[in-house]
mmCIF file of C-alpha atoms and ligand atoms in Angstrom:
data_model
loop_
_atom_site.group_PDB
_atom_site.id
_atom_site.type_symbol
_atom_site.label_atom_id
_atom_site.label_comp_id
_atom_site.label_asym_id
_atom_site.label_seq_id
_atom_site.Cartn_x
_atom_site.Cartn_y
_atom_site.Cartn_z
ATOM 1 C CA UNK A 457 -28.378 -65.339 7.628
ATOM 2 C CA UNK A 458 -26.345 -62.800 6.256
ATOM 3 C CA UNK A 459 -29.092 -60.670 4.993
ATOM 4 C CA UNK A 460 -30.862 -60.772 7.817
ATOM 5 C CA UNK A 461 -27.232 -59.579 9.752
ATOM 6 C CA UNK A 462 -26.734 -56.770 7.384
ATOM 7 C CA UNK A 463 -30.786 -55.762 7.860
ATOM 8 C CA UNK A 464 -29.668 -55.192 11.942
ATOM 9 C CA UNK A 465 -26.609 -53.643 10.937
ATOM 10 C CA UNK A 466 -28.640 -50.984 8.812
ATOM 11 C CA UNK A 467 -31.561 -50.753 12.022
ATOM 12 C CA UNK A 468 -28.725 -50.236 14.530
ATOM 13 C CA UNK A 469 -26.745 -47.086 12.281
ATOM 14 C CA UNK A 470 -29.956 -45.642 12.286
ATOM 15 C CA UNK A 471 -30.667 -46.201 15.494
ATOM 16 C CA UNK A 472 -27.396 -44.896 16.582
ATOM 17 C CA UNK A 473 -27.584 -41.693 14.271
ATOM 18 C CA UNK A 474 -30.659 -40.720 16.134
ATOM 19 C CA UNK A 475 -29.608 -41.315 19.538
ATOM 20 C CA UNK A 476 -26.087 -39.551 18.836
ATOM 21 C CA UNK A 477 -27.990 -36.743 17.855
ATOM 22 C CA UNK A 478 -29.603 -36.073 20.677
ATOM 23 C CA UNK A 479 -26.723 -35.852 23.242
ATOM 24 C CA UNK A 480 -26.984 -33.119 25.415
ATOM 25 C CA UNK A 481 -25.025 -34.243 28.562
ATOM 26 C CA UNK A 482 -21.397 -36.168 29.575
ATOM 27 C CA UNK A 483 -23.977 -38.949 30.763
ATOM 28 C CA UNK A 484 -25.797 -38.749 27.898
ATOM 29 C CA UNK A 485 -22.572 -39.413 26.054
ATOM 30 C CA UNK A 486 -21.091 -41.911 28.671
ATOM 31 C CA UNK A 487 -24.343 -43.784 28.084
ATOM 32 C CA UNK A 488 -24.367 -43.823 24.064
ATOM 33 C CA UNK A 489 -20.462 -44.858 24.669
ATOM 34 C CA UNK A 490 -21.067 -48.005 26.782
ATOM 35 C CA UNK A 491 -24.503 -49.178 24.626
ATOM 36 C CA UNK A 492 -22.173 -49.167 21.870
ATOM 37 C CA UNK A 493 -18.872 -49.599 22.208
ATOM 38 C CA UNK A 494 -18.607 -51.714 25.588
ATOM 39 C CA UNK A 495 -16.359 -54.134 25.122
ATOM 40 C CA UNK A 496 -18.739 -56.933 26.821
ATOM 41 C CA UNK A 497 -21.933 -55.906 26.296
ATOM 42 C CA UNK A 498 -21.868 -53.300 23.287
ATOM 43 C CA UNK A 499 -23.927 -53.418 20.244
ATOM 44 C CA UNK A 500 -20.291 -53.260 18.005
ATOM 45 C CA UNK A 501 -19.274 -56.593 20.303
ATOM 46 C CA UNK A 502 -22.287 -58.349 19.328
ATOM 47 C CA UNK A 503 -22.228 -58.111 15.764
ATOM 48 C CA UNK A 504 -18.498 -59.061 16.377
ATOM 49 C CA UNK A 505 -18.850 -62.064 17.806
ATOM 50 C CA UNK A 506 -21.925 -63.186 15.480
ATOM 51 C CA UNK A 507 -19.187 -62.873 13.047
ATOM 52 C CA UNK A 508 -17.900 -66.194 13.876
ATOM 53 C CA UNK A 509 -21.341 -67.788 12.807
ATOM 54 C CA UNK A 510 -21.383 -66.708 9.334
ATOM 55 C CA UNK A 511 -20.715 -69.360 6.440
ATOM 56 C CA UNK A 512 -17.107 -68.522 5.099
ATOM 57 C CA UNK A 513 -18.217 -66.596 1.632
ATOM 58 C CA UNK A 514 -20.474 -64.381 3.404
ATOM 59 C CA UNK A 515 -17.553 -63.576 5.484
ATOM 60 C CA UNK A 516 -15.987 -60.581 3.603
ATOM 61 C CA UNK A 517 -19.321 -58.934 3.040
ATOM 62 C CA UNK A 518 -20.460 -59.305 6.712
ATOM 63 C CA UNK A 519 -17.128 -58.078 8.036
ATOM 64 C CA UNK A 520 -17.703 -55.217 5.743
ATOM 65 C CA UNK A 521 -21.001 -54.380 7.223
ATOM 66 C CA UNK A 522 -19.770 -54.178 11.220
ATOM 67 C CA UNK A 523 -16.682 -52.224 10.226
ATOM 68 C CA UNK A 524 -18.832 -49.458 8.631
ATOM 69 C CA UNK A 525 -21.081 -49.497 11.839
ATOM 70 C CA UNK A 526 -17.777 -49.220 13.828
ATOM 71 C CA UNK A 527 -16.946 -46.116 12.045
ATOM 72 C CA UNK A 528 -20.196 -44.424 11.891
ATOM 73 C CA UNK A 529 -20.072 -45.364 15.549
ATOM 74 C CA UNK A 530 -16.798 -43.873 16.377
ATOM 75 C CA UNK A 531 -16.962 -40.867 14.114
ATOM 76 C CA UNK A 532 -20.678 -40.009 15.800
ATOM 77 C CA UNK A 533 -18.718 -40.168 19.278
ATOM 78 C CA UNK A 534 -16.014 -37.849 18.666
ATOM 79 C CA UNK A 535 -18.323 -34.934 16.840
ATOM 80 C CA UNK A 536 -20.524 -35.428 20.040
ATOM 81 C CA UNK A 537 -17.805 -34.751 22.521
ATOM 82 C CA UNK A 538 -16.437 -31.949 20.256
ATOM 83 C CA UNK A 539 -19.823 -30.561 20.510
ATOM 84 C CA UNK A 540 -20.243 -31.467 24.474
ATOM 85 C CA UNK A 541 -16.550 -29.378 25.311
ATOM 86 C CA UNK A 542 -17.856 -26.021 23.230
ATOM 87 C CA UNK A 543 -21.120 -26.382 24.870
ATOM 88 C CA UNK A 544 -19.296 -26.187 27.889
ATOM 89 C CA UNK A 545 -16.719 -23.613 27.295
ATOM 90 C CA UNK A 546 -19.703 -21.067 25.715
ATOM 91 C CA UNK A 547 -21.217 -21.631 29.302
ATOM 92 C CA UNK A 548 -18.302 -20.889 31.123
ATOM 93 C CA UNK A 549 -17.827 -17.351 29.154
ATOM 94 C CA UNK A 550 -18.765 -15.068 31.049
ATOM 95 C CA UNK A 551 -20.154 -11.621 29.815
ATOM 96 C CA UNK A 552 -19.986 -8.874 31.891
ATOM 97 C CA UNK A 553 -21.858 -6.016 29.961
ATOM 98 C CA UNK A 554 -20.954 -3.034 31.863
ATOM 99 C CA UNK A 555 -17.439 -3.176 31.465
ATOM 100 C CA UNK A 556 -16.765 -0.280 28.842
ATOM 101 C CA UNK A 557 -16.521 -1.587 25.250
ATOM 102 C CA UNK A 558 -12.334 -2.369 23.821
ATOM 103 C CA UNK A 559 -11.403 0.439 21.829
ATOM 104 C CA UNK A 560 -9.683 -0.432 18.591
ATOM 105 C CA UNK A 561 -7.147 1.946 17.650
ATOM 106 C CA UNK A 562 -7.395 3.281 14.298
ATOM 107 C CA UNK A 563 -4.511 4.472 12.607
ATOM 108 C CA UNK A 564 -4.017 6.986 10.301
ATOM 109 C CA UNK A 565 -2.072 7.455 7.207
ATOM 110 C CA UNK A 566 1.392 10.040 7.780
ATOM 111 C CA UNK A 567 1.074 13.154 6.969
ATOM 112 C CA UNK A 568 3.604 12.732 4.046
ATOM 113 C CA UNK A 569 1.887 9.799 2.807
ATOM 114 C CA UNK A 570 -1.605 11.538 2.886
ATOM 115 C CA UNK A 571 -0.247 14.774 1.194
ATOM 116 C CA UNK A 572 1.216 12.637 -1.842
ATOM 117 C CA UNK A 573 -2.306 10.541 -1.860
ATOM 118 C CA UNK A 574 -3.932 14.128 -1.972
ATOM 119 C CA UNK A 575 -1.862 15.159 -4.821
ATOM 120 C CA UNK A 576 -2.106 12.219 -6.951
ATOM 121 C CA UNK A 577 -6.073 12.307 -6.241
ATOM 122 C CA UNK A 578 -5.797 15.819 -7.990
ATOM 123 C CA UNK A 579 -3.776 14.584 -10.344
ATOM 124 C CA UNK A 580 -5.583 11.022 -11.471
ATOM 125 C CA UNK A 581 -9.232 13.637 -11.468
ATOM 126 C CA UNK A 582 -7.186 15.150 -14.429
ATOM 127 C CA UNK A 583 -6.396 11.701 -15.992
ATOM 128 C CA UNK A 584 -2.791 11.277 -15.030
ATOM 129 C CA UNK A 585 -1.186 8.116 -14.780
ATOM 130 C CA UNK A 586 1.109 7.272 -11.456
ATOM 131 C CA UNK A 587 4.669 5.814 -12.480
ATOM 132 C CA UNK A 588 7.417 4.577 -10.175
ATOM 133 C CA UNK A 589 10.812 4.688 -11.248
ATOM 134 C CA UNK A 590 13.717 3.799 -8.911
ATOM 135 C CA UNK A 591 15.628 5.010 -5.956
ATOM 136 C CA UNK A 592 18.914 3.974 -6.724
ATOM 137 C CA UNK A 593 19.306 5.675 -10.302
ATOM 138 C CA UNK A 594 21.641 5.508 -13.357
ATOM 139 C CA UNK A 595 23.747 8.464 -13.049
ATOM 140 C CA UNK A 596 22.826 9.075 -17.129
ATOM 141 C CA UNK A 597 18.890 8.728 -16.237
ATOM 142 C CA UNK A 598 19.635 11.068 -12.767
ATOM 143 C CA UNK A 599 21.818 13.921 -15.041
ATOM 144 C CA UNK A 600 23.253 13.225 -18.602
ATOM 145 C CA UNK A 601 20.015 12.022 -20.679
ATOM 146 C CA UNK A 602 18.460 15.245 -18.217
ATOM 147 C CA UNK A 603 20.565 18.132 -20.006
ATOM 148 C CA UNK A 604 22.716 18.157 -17.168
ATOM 149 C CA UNK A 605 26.010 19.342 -18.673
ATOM 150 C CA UNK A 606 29.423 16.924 -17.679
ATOM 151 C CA UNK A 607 30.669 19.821 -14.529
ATOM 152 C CA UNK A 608 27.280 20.850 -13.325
ATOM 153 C CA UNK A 609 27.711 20.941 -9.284
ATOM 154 C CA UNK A 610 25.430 18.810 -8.786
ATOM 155 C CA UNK A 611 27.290 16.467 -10.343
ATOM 156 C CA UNK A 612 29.846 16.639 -7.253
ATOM 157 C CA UNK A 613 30.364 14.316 -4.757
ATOM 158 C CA UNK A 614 29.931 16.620 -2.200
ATOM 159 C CA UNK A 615 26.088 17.349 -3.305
ATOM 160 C CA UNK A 616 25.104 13.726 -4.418
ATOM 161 C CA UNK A 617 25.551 10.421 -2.914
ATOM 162 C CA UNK A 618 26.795 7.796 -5.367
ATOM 163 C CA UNK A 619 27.046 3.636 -4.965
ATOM 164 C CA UNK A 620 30.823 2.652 -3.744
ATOM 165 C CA UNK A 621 31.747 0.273 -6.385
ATOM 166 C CA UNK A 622 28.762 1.234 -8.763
ATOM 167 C CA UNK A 623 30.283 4.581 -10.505
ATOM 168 C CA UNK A 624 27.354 4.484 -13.121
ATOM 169 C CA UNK A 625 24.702 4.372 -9.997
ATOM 170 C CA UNK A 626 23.558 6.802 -7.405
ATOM 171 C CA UNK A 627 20.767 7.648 -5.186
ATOM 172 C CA UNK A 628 18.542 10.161 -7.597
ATOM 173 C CA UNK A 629 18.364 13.484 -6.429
ATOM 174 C CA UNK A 630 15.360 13.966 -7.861
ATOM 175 C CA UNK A 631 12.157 12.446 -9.340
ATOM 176 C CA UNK A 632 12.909 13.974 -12.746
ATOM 177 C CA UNK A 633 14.692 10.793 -13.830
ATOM 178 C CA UNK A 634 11.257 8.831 -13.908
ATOM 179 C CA UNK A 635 10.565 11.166 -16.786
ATOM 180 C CA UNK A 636 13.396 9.281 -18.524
ATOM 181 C CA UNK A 637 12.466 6.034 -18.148
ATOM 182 C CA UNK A 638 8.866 6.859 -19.040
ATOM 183 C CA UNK A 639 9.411 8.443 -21.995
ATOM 184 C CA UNK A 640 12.000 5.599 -23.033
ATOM 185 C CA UNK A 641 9.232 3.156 -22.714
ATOM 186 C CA UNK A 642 6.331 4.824 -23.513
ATOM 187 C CA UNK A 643 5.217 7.175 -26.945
ATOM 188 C CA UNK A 644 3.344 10.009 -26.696
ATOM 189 C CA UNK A 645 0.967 10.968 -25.796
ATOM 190 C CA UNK A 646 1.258 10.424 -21.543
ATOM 191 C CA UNK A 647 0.412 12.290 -18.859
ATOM 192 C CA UNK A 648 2.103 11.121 -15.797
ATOM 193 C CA UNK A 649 2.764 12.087 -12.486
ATOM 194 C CA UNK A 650 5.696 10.525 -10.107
ATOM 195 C CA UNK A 651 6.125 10.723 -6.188
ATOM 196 C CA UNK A 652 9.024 9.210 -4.402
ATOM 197 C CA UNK A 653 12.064 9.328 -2.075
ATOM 198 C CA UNK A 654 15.176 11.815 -3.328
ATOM 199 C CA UNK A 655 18.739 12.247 -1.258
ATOM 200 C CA UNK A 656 21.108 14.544 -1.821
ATOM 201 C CA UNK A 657 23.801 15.438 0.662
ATOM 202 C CA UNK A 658 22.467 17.807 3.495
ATOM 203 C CA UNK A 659 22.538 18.501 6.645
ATOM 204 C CA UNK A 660 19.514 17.746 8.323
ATOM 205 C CA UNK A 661 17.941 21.189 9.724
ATOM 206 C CA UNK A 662 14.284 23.238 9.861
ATOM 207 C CA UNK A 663 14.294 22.949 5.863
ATOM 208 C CA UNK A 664 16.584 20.174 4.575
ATOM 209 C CA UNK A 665 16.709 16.611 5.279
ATOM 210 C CA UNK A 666 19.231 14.101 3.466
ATOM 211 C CA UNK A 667 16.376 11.994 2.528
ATOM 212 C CA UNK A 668 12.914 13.930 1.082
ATOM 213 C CA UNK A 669 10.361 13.334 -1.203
ATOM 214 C CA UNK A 670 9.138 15.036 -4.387
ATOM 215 C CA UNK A 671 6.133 14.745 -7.252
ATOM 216 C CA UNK A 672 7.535 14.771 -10.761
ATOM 217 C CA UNK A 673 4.736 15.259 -13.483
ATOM 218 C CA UNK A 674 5.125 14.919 -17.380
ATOM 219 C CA UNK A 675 2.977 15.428 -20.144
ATOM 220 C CA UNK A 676 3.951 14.980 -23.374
ATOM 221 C CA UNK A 677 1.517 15.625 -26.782
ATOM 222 C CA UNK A 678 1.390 17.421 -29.807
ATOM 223 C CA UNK A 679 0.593 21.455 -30.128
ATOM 224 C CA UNK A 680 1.620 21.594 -26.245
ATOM 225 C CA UNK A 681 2.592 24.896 -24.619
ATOM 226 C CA UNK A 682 3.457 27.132 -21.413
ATOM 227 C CA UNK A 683 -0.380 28.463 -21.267
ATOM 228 C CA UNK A 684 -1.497 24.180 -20.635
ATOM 229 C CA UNK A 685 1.184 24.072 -17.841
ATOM 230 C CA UNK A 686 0.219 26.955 -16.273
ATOM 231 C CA UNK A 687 -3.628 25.969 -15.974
ATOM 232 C CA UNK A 688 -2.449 23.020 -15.034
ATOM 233 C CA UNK A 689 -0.737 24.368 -12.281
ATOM 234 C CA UNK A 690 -3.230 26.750 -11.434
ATOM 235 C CA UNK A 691 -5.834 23.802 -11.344
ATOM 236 C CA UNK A 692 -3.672 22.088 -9.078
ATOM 237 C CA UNK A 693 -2.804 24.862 -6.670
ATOM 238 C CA UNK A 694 -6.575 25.978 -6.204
ATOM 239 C CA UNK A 695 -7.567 21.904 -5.182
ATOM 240 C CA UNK A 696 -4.687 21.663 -2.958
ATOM 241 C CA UNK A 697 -4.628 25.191 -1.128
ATOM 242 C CA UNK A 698 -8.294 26.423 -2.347
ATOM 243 C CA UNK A 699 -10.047 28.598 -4.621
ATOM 244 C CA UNK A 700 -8.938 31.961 -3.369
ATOM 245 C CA UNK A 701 -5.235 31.272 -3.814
ATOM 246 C CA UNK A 702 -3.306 32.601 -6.574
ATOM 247 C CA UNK A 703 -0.430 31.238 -8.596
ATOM 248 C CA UNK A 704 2.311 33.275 -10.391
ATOM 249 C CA UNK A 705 5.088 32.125 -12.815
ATOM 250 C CA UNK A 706 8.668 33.385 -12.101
ATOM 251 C CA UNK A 707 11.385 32.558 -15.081
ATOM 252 C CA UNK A 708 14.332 30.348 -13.919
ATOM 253 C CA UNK A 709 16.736 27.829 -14.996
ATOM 254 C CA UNK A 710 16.412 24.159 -14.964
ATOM 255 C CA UNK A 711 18.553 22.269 -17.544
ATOM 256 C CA UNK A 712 16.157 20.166 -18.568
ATOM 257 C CA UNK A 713 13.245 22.709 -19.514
ATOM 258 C CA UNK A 714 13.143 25.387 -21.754
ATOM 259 C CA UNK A 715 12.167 27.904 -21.238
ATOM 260 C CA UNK A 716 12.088 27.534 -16.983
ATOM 261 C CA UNK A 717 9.936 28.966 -14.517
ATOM 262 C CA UNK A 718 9.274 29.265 -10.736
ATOM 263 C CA UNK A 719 5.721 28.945 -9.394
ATOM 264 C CA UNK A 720 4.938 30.735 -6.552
ATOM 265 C CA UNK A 721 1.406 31.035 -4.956
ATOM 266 C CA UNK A 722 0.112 34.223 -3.125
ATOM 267 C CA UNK A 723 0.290 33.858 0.626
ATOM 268 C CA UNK A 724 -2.492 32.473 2.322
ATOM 269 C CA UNK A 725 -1.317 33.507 5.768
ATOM 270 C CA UNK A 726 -1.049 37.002 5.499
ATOM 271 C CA UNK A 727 -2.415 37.364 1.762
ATOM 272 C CA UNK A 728 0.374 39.650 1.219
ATOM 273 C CA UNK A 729 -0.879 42.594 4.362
ATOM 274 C CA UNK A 730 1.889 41.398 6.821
ATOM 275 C CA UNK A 731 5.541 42.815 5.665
ATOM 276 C CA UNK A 732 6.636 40.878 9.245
ATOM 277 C CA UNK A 733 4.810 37.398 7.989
ATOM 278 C CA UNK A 734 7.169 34.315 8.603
ATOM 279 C CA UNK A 735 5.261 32.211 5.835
ATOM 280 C CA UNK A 736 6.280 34.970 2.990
ATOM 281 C CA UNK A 737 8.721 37.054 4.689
ATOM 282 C CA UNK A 738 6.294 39.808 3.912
ATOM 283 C CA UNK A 739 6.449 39.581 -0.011
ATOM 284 C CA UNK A 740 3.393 38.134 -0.162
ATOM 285 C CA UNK A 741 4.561 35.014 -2.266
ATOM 286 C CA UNK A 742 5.734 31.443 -1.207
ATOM 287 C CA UNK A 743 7.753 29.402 -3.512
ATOM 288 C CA UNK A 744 6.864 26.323 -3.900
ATOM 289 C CA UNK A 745 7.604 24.248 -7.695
ATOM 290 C CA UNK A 746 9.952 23.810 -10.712
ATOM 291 C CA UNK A 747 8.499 23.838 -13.671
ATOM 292 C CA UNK A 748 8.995 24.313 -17.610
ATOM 293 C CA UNK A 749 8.528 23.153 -21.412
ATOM 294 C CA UNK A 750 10.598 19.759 -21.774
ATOM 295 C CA UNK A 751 13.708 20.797 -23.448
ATOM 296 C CA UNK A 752 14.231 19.355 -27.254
ATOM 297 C CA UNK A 753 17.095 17.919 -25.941
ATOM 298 C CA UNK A 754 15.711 15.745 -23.434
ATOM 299 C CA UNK A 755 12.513 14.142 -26.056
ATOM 300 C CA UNK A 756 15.342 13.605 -28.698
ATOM 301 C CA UNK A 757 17.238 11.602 -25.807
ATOM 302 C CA UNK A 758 14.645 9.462 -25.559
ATOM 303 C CA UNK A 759 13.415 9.204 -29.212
ATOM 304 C CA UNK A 760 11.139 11.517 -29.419
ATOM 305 C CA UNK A 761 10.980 13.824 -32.282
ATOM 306 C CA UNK A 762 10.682 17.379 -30.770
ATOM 307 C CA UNK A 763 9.295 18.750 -34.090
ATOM 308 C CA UNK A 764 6.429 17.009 -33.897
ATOM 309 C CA UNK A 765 5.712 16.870 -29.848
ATOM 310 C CA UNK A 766 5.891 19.088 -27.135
ATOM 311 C CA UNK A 767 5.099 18.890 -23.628
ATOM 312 C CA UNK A 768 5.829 20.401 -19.881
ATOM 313 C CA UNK A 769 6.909 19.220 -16.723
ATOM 314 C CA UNK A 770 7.037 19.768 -12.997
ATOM 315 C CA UNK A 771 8.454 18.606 -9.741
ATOM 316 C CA UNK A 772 7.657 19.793 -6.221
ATOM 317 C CA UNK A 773 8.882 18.625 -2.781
ATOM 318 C CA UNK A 774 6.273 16.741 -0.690
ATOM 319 C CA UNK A 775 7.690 17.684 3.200
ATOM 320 C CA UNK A 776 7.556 21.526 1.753
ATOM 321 C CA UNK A 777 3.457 22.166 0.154
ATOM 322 C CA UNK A 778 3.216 19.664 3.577
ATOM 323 C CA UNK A 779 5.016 22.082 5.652
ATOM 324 C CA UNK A 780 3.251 25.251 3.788
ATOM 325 C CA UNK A 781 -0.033 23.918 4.263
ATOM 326 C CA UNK A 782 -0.226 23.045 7.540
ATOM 327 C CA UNK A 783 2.533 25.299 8.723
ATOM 328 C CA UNK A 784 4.930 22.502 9.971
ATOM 329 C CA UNK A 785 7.907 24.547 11.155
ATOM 330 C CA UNK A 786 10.699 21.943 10.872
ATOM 331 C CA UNK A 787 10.557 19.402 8.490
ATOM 332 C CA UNK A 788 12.391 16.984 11.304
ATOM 333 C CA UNK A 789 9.281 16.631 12.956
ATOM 334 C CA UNK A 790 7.723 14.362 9.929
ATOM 335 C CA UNK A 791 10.583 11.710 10.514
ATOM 336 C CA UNK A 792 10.590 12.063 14.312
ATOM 337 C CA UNK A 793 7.610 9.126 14.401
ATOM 338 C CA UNK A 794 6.070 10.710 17.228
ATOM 339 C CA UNK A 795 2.646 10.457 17.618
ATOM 340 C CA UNK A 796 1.537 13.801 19.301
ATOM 341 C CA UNK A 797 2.332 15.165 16.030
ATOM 342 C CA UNK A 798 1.458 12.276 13.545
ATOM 343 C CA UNK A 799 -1.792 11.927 15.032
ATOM 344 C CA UNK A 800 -2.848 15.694 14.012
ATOM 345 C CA UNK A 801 -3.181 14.323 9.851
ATOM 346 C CA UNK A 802 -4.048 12.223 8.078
HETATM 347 N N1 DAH B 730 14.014 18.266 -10.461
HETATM 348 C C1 DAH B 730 13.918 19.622 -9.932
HETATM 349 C C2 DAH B 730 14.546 19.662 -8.556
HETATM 350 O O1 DAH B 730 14.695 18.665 -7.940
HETATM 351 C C3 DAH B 730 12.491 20.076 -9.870
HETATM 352 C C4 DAH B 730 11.912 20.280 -11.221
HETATM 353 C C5 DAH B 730 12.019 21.486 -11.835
HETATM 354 C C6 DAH B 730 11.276 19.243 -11.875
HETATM 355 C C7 DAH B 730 11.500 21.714 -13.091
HETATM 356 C C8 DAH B 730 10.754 19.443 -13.157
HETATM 357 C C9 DAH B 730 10.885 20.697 -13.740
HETATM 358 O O2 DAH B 730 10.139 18.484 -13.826
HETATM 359 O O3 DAH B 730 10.349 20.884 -14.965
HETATM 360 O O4 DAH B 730 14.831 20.711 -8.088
#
């Protein structure tokens, strides 16, 4: 008896899994429902009540058998209407094609952001490394371990903004610091280069902003001198501004080079024809980097024997070879966020 139970059990999941299959419609489904699951006449109630007929040890197995059907039966219901109510809502889409198409709006990367991504692209093609350091700056990694001697005015209050509570902290005024830490962690030889935020204390106008950004590169090695830094530069200057731009090296003073120099690049406004340009102010040079040999000091700060290596540096401000090479003519309008202007880069 019980075989032949469990034999009708197996014919009727079949039975059902072909028939489930093959709903299209709610009466479809309403139909499958009642044959199966009515409570007088279903298939499920049948086997049910046949239940009561078999000999007690066969019960467990039997009992087994209709409670599979039941949720073969039940699972097989539910995927059907699933299937019947996204039938339905595909049909009730409806497509109008000659509605124009949804623009998505793509957006762009700042211009600031895109002129640092241009330089380290340069920068990387020349196998330089990109290193972070941090905003909020030991005052030794920002001046002291820099060559900065104790009174330097930059050192003042007035010129640098330093953490209430924190005296050894400030926010760095420069990138240069990253050279620091790099060199503290790292042996030579390295090549890096370092973009980030810098504050120092100004009023925001045409040319200075409280908050800016700069590039810092390093490159440390043996047998390393000016002529490497100045092809570097020169390298540089030609993939940023192009080929027909020229780069000159001014001497200056930087406490933590030695010896220092300006670089200036030849005027690609007026190429040096217009004594009234507003880009040169008719010299026919535009300023635009710090630059030198690493001072012996500053490798023997951070272990590094200056007999044996050498190496240059160089920091520039972002928001200025921005300004220069698109002609930006107030550095306010790369914070102002507003898109008529944002949307011209990038
Ligand atoms: N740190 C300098 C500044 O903020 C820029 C600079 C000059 C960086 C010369 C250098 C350098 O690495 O060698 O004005």
């Amino acid at each position: 008896m019980i075989n032949e139970l469990k034999k009708e059990i197996d014919q009727a999941k079949t039975t059902f899994l072909k028939e489930v299959g093959e709903v299209q419609s709610q009466e479809d489904f309403r139909n499958i429902k009642e044959k199966y699951t009515s409570r007088k006449k279903g298939i499920l109630t049948g086997f049910l009540q046949r239940l009561k007929d078999v000999p007690p040890p066969d019960k467990p197995t039997a009992g087994n058998a209709v409670n599979q059907l039941k949720v073969l039966v039940e699972t097989g219901l539910n995927e059907a209407e699933a299937r019947l109510t996204a039938l339905k809502a595909t049909k009730e889409t409806h497509v109008d094609p000659t509605l124009p198409p949804f623009v998505y709006p793509v957006g762009r990367a700042h211009l600031l952001s895109a002129i640092r991504k241009r330089a380290e692209d340069i920068f990387i093609s020349m196998g330089y490394e990109v290193a972070h350091g941090y905003e909020v700056e030991l005052e030794d990694y920002n001046f002291t371990t820099l060559n900065f001697p104790e009174y330097h005015p930059s050192r003042d209050e007035q010129d640098t903004f330093f953490i209430k509570d924190f005296p050894d902290y400030l926010l760095r005024t420069h990138t240069s610091p990253v050279q620091i830490r790099y060199m503290k962690q790292h042996k030579p030889p390295l090549k890096i280069i370092s973009p980030g935020k810098v504050f120092r204390k100004d009023d925001p106008d045409a040319t200075h902003s409280p908050v800016f950004h700069q590039v810092e590169g390093l490159l440390v090695d043996k047998n390393i001198h000016f002529s490497h830094l100045k092809g570097t530069l020169e390298l540089f200057i030609k993939a940023f501004y192009g080929e027909n731009i020229n780069a000159r090296l001014r001497p200056s003073y930087f406490p933590f080079t030695e010896p220092s120099a300006e670089l200036d690049i030849s005027c690609f406004m007026c190429f040096g024809k217009n004594p009234l340009c507003k880009v040169c102010k008719g010299t026919g040079w535009i300023e635009i980097l710090g630059c030198g040999m690493v001072h012996p000091k500053v490798l023997s700060n951070c272990d590094i024997d200056p007999e044996i290596y050498s190496g240059f540096a160089f920091g520039m401000g972002i928001e200025r070879i921005a300004m220069l090479k698109y002609e930006v003519s107030d550095m306010r309008m790369m914070y102002d966020n507003d898109l008529r202007f944002n949307c011209q880069f990038g």
